[in-house]
mmCIF file of C-alpha atoms in Angstrom:
data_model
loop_
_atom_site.group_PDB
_atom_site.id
_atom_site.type_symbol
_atom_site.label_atom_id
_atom_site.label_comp_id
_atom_site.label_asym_id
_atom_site.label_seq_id
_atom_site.Cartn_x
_atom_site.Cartn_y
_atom_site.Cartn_z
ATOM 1 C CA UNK A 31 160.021 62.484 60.194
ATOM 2 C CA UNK A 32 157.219 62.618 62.260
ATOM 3 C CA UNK A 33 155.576 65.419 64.086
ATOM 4 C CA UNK A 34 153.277 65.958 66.779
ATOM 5 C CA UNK A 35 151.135 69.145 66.679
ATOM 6 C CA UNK A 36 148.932 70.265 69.464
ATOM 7 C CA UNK A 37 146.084 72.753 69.710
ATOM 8 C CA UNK A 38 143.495 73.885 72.397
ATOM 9 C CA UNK A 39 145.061 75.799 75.267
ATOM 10 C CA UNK A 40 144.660 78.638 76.406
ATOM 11 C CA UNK A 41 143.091 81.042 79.184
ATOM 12 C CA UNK A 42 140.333 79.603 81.426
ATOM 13 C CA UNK A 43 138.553 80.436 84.743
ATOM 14 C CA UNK A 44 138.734 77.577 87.670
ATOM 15 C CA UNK A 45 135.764 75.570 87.076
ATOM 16 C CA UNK A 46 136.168 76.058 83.187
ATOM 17 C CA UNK A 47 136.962 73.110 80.534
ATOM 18 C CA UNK A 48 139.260 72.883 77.546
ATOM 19 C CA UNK A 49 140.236 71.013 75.117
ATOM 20 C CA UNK A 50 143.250 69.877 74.065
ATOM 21 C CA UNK A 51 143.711 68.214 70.700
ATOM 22 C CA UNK A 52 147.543 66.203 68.866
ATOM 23 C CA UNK A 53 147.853 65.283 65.311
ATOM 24 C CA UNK A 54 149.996 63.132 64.392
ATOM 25 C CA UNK A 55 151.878 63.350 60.360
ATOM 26 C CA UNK A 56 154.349 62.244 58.683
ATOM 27 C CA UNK A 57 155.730 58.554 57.286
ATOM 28 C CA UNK A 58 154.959 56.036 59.641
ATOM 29 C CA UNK A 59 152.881 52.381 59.932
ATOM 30 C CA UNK A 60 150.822 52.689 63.365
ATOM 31 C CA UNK A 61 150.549 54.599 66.315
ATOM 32 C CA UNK A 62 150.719 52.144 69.203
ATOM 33 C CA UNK A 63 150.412 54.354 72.250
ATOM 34 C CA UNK A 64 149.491 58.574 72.582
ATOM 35 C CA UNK A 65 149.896 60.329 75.633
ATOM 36 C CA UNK A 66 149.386 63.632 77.762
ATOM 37 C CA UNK A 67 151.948 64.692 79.520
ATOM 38 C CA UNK A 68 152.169 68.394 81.777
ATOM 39 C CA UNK A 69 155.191 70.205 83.616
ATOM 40 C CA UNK A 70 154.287 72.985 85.467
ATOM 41 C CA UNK A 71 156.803 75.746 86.456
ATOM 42 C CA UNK A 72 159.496 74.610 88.693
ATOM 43 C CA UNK A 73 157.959 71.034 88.552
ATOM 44 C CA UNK A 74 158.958 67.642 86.597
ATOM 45 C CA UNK A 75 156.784 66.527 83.600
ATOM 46 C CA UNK A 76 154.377 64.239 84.733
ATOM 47 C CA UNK A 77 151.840 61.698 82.885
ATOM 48 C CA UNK A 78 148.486 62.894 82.760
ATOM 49 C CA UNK A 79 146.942 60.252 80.625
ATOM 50 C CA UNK A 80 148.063 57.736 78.256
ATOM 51 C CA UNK A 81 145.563 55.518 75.970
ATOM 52 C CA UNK A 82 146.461 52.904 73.113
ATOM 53 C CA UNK A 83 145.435 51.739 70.037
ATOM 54 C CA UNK A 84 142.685 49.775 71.103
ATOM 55 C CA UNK A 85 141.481 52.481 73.363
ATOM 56 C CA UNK A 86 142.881 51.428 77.125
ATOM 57 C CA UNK A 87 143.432 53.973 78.815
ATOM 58 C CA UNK A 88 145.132 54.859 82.142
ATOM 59 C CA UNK A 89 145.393 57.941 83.921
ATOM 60 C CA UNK A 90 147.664 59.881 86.596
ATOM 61 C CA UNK A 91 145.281 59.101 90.036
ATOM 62 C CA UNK A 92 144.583 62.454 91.201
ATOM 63 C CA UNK A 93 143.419 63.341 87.385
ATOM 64 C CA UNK A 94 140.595 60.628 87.473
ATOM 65 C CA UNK A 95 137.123 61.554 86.777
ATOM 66 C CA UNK A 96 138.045 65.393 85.492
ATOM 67 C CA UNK A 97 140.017 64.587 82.435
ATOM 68 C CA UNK A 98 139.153 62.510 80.090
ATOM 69 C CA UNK A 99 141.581 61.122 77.128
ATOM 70 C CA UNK A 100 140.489 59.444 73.607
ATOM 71 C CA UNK A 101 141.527 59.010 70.229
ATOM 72 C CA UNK A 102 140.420 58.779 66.642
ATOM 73 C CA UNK A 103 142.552 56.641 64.806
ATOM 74 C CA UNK A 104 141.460 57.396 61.902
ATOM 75 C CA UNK A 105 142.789 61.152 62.010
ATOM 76 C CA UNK A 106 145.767 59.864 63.721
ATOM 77 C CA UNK A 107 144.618 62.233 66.708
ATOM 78 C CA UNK A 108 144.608 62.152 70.520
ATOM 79 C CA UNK A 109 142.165 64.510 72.671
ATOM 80 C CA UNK A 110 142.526 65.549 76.562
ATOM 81 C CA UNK A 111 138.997 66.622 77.544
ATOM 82 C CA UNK A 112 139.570 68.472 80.840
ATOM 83 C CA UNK A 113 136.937 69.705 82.662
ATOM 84 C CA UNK A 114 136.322 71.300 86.423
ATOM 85 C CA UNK A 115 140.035 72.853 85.505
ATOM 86 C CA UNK A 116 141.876 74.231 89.275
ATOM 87 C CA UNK A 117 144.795 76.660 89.095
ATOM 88 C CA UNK A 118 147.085 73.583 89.997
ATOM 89 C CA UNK A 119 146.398 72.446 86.408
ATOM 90 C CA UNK A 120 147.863 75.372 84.955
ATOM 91 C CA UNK A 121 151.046 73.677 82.912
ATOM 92 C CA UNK A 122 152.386 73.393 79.470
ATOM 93 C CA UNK A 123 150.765 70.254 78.390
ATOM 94 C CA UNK A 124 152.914 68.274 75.792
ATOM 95 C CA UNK A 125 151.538 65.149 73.621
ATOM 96 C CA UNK A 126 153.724 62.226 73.363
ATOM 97 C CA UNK A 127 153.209 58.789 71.042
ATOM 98 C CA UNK A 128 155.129 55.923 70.077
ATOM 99 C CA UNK A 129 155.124 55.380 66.450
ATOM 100 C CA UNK A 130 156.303 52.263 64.359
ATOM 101 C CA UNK A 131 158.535 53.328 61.482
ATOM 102 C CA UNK A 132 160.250 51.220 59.204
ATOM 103 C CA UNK A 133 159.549 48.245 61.880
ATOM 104 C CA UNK A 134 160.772 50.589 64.437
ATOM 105 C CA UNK A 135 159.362 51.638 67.713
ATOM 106 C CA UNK A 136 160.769 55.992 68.160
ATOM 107 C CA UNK A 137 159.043 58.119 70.880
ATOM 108 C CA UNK A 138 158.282 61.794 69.638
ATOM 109 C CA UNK A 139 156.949 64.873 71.593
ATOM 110 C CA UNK A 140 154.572 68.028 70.168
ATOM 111 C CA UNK A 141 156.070 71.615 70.980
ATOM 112 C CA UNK A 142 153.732 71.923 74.035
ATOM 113 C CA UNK A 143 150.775 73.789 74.419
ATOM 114 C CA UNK A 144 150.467 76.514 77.923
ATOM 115 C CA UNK A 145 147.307 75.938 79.684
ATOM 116 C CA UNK A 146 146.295 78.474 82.841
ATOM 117 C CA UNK A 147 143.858 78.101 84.854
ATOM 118 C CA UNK A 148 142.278 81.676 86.731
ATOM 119 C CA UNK A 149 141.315 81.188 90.363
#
């Protein structure tokens, strides 16, 4: 099995910065593609950022030039840098990846992780 753990929410005042931080464990041969991922309350999840292997990246258009996503391979981690944070970012942020196992492509999601943003 594979699982998806994320870390680095919390509490912060509009203006502020966090975080957020996904390791990935568990049996598996590469980690094509990691993602963020956000659903606030009464709203659908929606992409924040995705980034590959190679480091490409793409990001949800009204998120460009405040968050930043990246990756260390090596740890098998994904980070969301998110800075000049608005109450309309408060969500529960979720990491997603695609992970080859056993010559298999499965899609897993972390537990979430609630960020609020103060006004």
């Amino acid at each position: 099995q594979v699982q998806l753990v994320e870390s680095g929410g919390g509490l912060v005042q509009a203006g502020g910065s966090l975080r957020l931080s996904c390791a990935a464990s568990g049996r598996f041969s590469s980690i094509p593609g990691m993602a963020w991922y956000r659903q606030a309350p009464g709203k659908q999840r929606e992409l924040v950022a995705d980034i590959t292997s190679g480091g490409t990246t793409n990001y949800a258009d009204s998120l460009k030039g405040r968050f930043t996503i990246s990756r260390d391979n090596a740890k098998n981690t994904v980070y969301l840098q998110m800075n000049s944070l608005k109450p309309e970012d408060t969500a529960v942020y979720y990491c997603n990846a695609d992970v080859f196992r056993y010559g298999l492509k499965f899609n897993y999601w972390g537990q979430g992780t609630q960020v609020t943003v103060s006004s």
